[in-house]
Coordinates of C-alpha atoms in Angstrom, one line a residue:
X8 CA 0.0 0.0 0.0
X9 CA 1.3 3.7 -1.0
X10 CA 2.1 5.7 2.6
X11 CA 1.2 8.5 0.2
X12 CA -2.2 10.2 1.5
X13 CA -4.8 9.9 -0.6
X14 CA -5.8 13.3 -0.9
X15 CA -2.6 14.2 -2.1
X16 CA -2.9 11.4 -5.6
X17 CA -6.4 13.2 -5.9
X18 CA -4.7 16.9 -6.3
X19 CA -1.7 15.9 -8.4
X20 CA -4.0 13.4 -10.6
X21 CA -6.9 16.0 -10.9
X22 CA -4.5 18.8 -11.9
X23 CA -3.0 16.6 -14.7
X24 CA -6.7 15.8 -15.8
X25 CA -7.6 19.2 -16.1
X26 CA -4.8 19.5 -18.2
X27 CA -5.3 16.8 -20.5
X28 CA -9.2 18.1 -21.0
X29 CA -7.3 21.4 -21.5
X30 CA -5.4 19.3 -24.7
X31 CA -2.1 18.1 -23.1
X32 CA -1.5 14.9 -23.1
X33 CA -0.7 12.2 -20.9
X34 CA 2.5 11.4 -22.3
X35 CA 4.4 14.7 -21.8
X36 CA 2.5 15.5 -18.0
X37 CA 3.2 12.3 -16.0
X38 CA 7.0 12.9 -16.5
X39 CA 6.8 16.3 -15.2
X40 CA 4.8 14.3 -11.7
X41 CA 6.9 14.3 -9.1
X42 CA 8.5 10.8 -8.8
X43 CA 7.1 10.0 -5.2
X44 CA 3.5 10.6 -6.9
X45 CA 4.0 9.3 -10.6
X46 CA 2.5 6.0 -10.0
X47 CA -0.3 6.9 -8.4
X48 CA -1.5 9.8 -10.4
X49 CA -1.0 7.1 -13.1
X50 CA -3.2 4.9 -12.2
X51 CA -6.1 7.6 -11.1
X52 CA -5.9 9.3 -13.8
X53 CA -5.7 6.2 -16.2
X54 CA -8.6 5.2 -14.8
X55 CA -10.4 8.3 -14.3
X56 CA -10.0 9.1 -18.1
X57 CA -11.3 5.6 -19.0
X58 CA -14.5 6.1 -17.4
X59 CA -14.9 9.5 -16.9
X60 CA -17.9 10.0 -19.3
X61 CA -19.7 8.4 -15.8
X62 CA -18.2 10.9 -13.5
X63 CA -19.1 13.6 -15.5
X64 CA -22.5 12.5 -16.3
X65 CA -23.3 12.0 -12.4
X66 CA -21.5 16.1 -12.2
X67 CA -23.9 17.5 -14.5
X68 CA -26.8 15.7 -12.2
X69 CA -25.6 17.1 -9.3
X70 CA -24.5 20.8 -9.7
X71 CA -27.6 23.2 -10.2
X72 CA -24.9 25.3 -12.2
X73 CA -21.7 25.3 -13.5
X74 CA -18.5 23.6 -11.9
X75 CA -16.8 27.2 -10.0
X76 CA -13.4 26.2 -12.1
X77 CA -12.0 23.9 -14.5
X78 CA -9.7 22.5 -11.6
X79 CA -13.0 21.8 -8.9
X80 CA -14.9 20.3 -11.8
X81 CA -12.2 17.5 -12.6
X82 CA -11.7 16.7 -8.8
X83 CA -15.3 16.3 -8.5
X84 CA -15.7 14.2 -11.5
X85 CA -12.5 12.4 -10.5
X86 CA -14.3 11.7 -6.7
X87 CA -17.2 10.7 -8.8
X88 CA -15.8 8.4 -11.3
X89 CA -14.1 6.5 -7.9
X90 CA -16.9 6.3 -5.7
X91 CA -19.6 5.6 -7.7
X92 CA -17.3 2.5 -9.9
X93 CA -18.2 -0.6 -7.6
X94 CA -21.7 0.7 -8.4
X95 CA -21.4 0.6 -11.9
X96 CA -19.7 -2.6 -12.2
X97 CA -22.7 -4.0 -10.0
X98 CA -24.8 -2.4 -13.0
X99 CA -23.2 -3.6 -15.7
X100 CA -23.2 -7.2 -14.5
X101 CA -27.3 -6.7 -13.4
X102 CA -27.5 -5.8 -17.1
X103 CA -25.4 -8.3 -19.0
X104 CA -23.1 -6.3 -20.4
X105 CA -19.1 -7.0 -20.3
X106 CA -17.3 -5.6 -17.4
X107 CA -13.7 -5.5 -16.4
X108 CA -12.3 -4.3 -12.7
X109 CA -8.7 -5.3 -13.8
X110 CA -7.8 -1.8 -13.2
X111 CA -10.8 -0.5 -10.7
X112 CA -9.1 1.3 -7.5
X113 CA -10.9 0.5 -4.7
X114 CA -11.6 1.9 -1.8
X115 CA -14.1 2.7 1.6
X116 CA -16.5 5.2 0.4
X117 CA -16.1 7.2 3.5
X118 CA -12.5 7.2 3.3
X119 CA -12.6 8.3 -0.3
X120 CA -15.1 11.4 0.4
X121 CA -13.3 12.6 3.1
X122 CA -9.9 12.2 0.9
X123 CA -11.6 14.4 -1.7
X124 CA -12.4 16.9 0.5
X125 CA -9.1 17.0 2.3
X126 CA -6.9 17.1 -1.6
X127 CA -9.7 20.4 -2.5
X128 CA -7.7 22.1 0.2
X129 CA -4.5 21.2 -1.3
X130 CA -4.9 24.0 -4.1
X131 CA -6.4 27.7 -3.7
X132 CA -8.7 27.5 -6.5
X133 CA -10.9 24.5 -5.3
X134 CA -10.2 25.1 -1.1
X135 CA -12.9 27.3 -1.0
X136 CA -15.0 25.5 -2.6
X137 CA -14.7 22.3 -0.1
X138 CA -18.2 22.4 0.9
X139 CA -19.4 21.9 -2.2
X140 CA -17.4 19.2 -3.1
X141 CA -18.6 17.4 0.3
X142 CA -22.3 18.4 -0.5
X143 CA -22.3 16.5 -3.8
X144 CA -20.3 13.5 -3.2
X145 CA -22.3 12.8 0.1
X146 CA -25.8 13.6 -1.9
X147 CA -24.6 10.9 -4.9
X148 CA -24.3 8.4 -1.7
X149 CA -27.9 9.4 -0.7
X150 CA -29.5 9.0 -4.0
X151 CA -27.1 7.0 -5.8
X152 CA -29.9 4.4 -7.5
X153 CA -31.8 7.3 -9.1
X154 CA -28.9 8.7 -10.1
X155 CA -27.4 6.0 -11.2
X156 CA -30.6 5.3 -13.4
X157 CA -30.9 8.4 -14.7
X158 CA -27.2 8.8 -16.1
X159 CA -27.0 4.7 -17.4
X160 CA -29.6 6.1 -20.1
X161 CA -26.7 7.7 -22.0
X162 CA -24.7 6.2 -24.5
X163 CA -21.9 7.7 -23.5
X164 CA -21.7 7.0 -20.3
X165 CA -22.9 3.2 -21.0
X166 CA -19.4 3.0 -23.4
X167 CA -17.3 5.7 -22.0
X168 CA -16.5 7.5 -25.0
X169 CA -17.4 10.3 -26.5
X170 CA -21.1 10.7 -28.5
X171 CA -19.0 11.3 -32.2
X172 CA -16.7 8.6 -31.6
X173 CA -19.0 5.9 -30.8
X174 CA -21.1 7.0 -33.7
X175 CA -18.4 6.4 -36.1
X176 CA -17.4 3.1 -35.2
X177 CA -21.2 2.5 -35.6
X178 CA -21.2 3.7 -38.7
X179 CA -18.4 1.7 -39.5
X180 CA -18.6 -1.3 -37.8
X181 CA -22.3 -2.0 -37.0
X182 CA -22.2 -5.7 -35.9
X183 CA -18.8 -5.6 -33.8
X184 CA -18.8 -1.5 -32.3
X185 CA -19.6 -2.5 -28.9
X186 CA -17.1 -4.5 -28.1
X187 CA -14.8 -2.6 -29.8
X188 CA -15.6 0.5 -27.2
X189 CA -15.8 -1.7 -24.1
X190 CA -12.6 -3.5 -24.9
X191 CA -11.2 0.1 -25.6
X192 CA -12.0 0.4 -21.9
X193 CA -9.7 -2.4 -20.9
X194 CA -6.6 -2.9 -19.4
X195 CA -3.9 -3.5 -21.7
X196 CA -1.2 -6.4 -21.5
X197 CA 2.3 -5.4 -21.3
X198 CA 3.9 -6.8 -24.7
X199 CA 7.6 -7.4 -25.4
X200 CA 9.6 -8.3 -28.5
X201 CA 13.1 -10.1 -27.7
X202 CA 16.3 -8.6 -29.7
X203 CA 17.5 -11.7 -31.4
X204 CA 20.6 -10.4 -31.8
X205 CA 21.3 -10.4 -28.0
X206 CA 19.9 -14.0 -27.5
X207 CA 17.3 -16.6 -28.1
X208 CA 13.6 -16.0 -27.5
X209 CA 14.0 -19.5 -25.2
X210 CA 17.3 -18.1 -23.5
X211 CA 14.7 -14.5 -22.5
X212 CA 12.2 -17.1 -21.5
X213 CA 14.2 -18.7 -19.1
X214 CA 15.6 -15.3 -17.5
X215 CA 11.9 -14.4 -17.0
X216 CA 10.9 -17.5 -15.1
X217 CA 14.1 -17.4 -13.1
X218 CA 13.1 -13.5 -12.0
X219 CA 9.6 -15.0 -11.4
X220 CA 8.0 -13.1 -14.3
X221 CA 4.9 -14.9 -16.0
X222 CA 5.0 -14.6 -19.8
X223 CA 2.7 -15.6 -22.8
X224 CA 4.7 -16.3 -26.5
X225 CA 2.6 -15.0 -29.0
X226 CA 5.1 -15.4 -32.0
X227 CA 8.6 -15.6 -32.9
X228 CA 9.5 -12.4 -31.4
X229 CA 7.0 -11.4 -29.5
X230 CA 6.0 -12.2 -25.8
X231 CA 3.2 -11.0 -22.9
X232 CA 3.4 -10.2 -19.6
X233 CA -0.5 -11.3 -18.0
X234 CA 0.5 -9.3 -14.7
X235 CA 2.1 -6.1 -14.9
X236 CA 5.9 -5.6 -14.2
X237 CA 7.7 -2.1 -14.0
X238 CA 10.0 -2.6 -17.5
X239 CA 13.6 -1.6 -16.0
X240 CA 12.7 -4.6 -13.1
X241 CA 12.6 -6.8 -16.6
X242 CA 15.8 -9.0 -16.6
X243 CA 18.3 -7.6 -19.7
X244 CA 16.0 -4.4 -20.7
X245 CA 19.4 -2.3 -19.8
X246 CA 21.4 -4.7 -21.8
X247 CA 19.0 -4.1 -24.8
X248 CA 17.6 -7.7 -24.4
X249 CA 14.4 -6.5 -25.4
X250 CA 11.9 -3.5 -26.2
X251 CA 8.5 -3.1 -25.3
X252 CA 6.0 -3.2 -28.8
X253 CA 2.6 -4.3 -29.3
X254 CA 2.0 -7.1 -31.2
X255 CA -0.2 -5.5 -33.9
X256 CA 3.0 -3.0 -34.5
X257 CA 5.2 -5.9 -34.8
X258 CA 3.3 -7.6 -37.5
X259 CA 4.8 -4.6 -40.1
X260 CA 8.2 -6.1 -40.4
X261 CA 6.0 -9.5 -41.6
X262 CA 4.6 -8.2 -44.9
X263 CA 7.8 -6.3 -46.1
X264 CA 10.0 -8.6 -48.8
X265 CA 13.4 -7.2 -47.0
X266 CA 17.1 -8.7 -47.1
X267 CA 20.7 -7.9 -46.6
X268 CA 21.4 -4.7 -47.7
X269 CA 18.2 -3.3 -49.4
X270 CA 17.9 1.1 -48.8
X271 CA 15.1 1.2 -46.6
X272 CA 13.4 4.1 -45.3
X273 CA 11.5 4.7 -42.1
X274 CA 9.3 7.4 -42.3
X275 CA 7.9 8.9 -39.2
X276 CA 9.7 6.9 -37.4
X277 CA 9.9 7.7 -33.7
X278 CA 10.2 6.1 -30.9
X279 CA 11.9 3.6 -33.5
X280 CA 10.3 0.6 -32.7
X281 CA 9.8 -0.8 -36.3
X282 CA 13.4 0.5 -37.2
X283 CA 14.7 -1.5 -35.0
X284 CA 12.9 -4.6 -35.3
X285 CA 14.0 -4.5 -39.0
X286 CA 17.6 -4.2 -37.6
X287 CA 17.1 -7.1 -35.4
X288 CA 16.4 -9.8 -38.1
X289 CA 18.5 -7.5 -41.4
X290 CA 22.0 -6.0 -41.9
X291 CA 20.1 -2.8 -43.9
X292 CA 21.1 0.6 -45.6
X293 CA 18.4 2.5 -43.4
X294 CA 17.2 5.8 -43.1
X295 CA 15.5 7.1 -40.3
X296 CA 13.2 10.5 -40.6
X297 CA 11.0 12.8 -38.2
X298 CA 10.0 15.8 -37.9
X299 CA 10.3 16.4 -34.6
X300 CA 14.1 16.1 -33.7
X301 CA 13.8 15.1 -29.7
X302 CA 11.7 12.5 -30.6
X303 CA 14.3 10.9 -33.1
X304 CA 16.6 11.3 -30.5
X305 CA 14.7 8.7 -29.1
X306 CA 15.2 6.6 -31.9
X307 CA 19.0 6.9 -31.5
X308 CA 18.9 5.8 -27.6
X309 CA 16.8 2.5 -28.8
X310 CA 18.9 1.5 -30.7
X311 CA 21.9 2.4 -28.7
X312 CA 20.4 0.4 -25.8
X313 CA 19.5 -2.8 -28.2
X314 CA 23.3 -2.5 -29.2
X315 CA 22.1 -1.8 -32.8
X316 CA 23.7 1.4 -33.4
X317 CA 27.7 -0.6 -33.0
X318 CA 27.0 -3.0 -36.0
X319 CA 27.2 0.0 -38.5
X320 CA 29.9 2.3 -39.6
X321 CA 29.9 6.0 -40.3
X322 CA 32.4 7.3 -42.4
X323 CA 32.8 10.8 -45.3
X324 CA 31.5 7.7 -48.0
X325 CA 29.5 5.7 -47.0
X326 CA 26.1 5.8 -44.1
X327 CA 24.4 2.6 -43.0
X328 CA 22.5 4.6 -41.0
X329 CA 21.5 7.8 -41.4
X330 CA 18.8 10.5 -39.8
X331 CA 16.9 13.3 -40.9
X332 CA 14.7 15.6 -39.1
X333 CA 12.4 16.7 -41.2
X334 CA 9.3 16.8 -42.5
X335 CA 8.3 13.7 -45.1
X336 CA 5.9 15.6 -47.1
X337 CA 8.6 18.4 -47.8
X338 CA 11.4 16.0 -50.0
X339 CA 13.3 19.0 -51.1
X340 CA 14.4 19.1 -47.2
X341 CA 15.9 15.7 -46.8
X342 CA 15.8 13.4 -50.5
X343 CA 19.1 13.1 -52.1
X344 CA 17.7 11.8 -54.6
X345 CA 18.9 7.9 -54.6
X346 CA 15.5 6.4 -54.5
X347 CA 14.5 3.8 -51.9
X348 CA 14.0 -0.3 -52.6
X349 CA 10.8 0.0 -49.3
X350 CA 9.5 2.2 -47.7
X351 CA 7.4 2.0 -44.4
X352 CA 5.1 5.0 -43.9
X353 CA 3.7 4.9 -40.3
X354 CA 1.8 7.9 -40.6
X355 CA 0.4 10.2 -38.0
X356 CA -3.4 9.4 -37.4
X357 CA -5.8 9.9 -34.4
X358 CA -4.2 6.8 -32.9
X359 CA -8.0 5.1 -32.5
X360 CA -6.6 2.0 -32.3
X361 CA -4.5 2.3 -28.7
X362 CA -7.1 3.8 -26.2
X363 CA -6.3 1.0 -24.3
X364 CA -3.1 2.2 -23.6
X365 CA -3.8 6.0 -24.0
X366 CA -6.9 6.9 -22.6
X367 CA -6.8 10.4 -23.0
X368 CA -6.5 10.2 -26.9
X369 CA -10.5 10.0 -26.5
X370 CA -10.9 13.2 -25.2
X371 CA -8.4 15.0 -27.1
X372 CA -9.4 14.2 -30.4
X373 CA -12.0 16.0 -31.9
X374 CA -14.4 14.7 -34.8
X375 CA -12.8 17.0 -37.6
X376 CA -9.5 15.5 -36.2
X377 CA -10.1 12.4 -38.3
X378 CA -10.6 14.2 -41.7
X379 CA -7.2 16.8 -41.0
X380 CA -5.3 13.8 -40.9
X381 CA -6.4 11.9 -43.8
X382 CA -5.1 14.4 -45.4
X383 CA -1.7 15.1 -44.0
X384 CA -1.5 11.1 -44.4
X385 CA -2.3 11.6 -48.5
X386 CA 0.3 14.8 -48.7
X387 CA 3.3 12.4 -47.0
X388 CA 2.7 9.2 -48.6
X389 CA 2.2 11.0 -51.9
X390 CA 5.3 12.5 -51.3
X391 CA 7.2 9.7 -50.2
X392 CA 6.0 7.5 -53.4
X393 CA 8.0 9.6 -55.6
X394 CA 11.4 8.4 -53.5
X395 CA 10.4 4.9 -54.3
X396 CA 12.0 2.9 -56.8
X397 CA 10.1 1.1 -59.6
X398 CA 9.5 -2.3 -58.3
X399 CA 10.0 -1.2 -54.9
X400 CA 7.3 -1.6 -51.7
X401 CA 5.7 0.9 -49.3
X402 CA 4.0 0.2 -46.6
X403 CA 1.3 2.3 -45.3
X404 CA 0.6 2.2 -41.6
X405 CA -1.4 3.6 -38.9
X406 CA -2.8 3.2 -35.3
X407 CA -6.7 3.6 -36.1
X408 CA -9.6 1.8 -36.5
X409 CA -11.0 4.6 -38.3
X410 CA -12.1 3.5 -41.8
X411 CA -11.0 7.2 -43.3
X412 CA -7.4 6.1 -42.0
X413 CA -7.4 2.4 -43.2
X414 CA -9.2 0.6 -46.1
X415 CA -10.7 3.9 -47.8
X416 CA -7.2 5.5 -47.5
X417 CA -5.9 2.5 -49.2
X418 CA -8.8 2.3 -52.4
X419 CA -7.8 6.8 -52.2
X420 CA -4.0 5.2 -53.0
X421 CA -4.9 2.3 -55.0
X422 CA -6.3 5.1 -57.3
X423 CA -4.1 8.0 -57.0
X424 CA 0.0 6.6 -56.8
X425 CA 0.8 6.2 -60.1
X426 CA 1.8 3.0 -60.8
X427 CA 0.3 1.4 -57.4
X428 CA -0.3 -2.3 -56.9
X429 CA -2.4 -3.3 -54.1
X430 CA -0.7 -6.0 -52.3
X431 CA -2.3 -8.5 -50.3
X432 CA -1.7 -7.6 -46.3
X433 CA -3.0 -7.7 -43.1
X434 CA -5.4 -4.5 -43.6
X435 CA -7.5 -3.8 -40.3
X436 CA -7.0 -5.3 -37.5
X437 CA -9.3 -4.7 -34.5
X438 CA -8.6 -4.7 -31.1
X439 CA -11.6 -7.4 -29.9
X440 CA -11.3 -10.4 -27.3
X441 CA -10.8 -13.5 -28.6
X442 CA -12.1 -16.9 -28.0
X443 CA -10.7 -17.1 -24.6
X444 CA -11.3 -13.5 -24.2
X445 CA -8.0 -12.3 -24.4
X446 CA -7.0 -9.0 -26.3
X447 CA -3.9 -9.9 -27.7
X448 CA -2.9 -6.4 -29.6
X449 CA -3.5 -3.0 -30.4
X450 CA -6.1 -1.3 -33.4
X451 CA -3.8 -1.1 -36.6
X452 CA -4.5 -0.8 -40.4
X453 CA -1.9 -1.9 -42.9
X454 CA -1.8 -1.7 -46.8
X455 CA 1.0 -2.7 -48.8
X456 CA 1.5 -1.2 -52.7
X457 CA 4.5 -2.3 -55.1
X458 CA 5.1 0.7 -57.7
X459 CA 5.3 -0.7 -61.5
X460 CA 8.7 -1.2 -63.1

């Protein structure tokens, strides 16, 4: 159990809610928590954003105006989406519907209103307003079946997601949309992809068992972790053993026809996770581009920790691995000119596919979100087909589940790259237990095209 108070996890993890509703996301404010606090204000605010459609639903019911500041409102609706989620797992089992409390913090409802009340203290702009905070979290636990009944009529607070979004996957996918929003709701599995080049997957195996670890093959590369393990207290991640990639995003390396020595080119490709899986199983002339040059620098500590970065050689002739910050769409920044034998083109998209991992994407994005980046997908991959070779392969890649950012991007394509030949691939894959109920990876489209000779 954390000797951290309780009310303190509520102020730091309402604060970085706030902020994410305010468009920040997740990834670049938990860094920024202090490190006593980080885990904690992960797992509130993970789960607050998963299910705070509820909170905010219950909010609405019980001010008679608007929330006094941004900062009181997502403390209250953090208080709410806590207290009142026994209650709704309760409901959703009365009413048949698939529920999860992998990731459910629990605790004493008295405990938890008085914690609330004490963490409004914490900060000047919700202290005075204490009482109210106390007045509506005690009121829910007076009246909480009405309330309850009265919110549970809303689609969004029956999925969690936003009105637009579960419209569109509808629209999109009318027989299978509901579980694709309450698995989005899920916990997901911690997935790993052994370094072949710093041992056998049976020789990681065996390091795993002997730490303790319980793990789950899934294919030749790729492994997962059932329980949850911090991924530094993983045996051999300093020593470059291993990286952490979903299953779905390892598949990419799969429908490319690479070997020895092809010019390859990664296009958005930070963190670097497909770069270096490509380097894992090919000795390749690779080229690495981003636009944003901290996050390629990521790229370059991967593969410095998975010991990729020693087995090439930079010299005034010759690069066998080179970097570019820049942006892809712009090839008079960054082409030379010497056209590539593949490309892989993992695009920016809304990233619908990996809620399950990032659920604040669902409150950031906005419905016109999905058309902007169609297009900035057709302006880069249009520009990078004209660095392809004849007879060369691009692969075009995203995180979503969206259909405007997977099969109709691929028939645009099909139609609009000159010389284009639709390749068989994996195309969209969906995020959706199995038979035994597992969810096994991530939401990811691919498409694969072959220009003529």
């Amino acid at each position: 159990m954390s000797k951290i108070p309780l009310s303190e996890l509520l102020a730091h993890s309402a604060k970085v809610i706030q902020q994410v509703m305010a468009g920040q996301s997740l990834n670049s404010l938990l860094p920024m928590v202090d490190d006593r606090y980080r885990g904690g204000v992960q797992a509130l605010s993970f789960f607050g954003l998963r299910h705070w459609s509820r909170g905010l639903a219950l909010s609405e019911q019980l001010l008679s105006k608007k929330a006094p500041n941004p900062l009181f409102k997502s403390l209250l609706v953090l208080s709410l989406t806590l207290l009142s989620a026994e209650d709704f797992l309760a409901l959703e089992q009365e009413q048949n519907t698939s529920a999860t409390a992998a990731d459910m913090p629990v605790y004493d409802a008295f405990t938890l209103v008085n914690e609330a009340v004490k963490a409004a203290t914490l900060n000047k702009k919700t202290a005075s307003f204490r009482g109210l905070l106390n007045a509506c979290l005690r009121r829910y636990q007076r009246e909480l079946v009405q309330l309850l009944s009265n919110v549970w009529q809303q689609e969004e607070v029956r999925y969690n997601f936003p009105q637009w979004w579960i419209d569109k996957l509808r629209d999109a996918y009318p027989q299978q949309y509901e579980r694709l929003l309450k698995a989005a709701n899920q916990h997901a599995s911690l997935c790993l992809r052994v370094n072949r080049r710093q041992g056998t997957m049976d020789e990681f195996k065996q390091s795993l068992n002997q730490a303790g670890i319980e793990a789950v093959q899934l294919d030749e590369d790729a492994l997962m972790l059932p329980q949850a393990v911090p991924v530094p207290q993983i045996p051999g991640f300093a020593e470059g053993r291993f990286s952490v990639q979903d299953l779905a995003a390892q598949q990419a390396i799969s429908m490319l026809s690479l070997q020895d020595g092809l010019r390859v080119l990664d296009a958005c490709a930070a963190p670097g996770g497909k770069t270096s899986h490509m380097l894992e199983h090919y000795d390749l002339d690779m080229t690495i581009l981003d636009i944003d040059e901290r996050r390629l620098q990521r790229v370059h500590d991967n593969l410095e920790r998975l010991g990729l970065s020693k087995k090439y050689h930079q010299d005034n002739d010759h690069y066998h691995i080179r970097s570019l910050a820049a942006d892809a769409a712009d090839t008079e920044a960054w082409y030379d000119g010497r056209p590539f034998d593949v490309i892989m083109a993992d695009v920016p998209c809304t990233a619908a596919g990996i809620v399950r991992r990032h659920p604040d994407i669902k409150w950031l994005r906005r419905p016109e979100d999905v058309a902007k980046t169609s297009e900035l997908q057709r302006t880069i991959v249009q520009a990078l087909w004209t660095t392809l070779k004849p007879g060369g392969y691009l692969l075009y890649i995203t995180c979503s589940i969206f259909p405007e950012e997977g099969e109709l991007q691929a028939a645009y394509f099909s139609e609009h790259l000159v010389g284009a030949e639709r390749l068989p691939a994996i195309g969209q894959m969906l995020a959706v237990p199995d038979e035994n109920g597992e969810i096994k990876h991530d939401g990811f489209f691919y498409a694969l095209f072959k220009k003529a000779n």
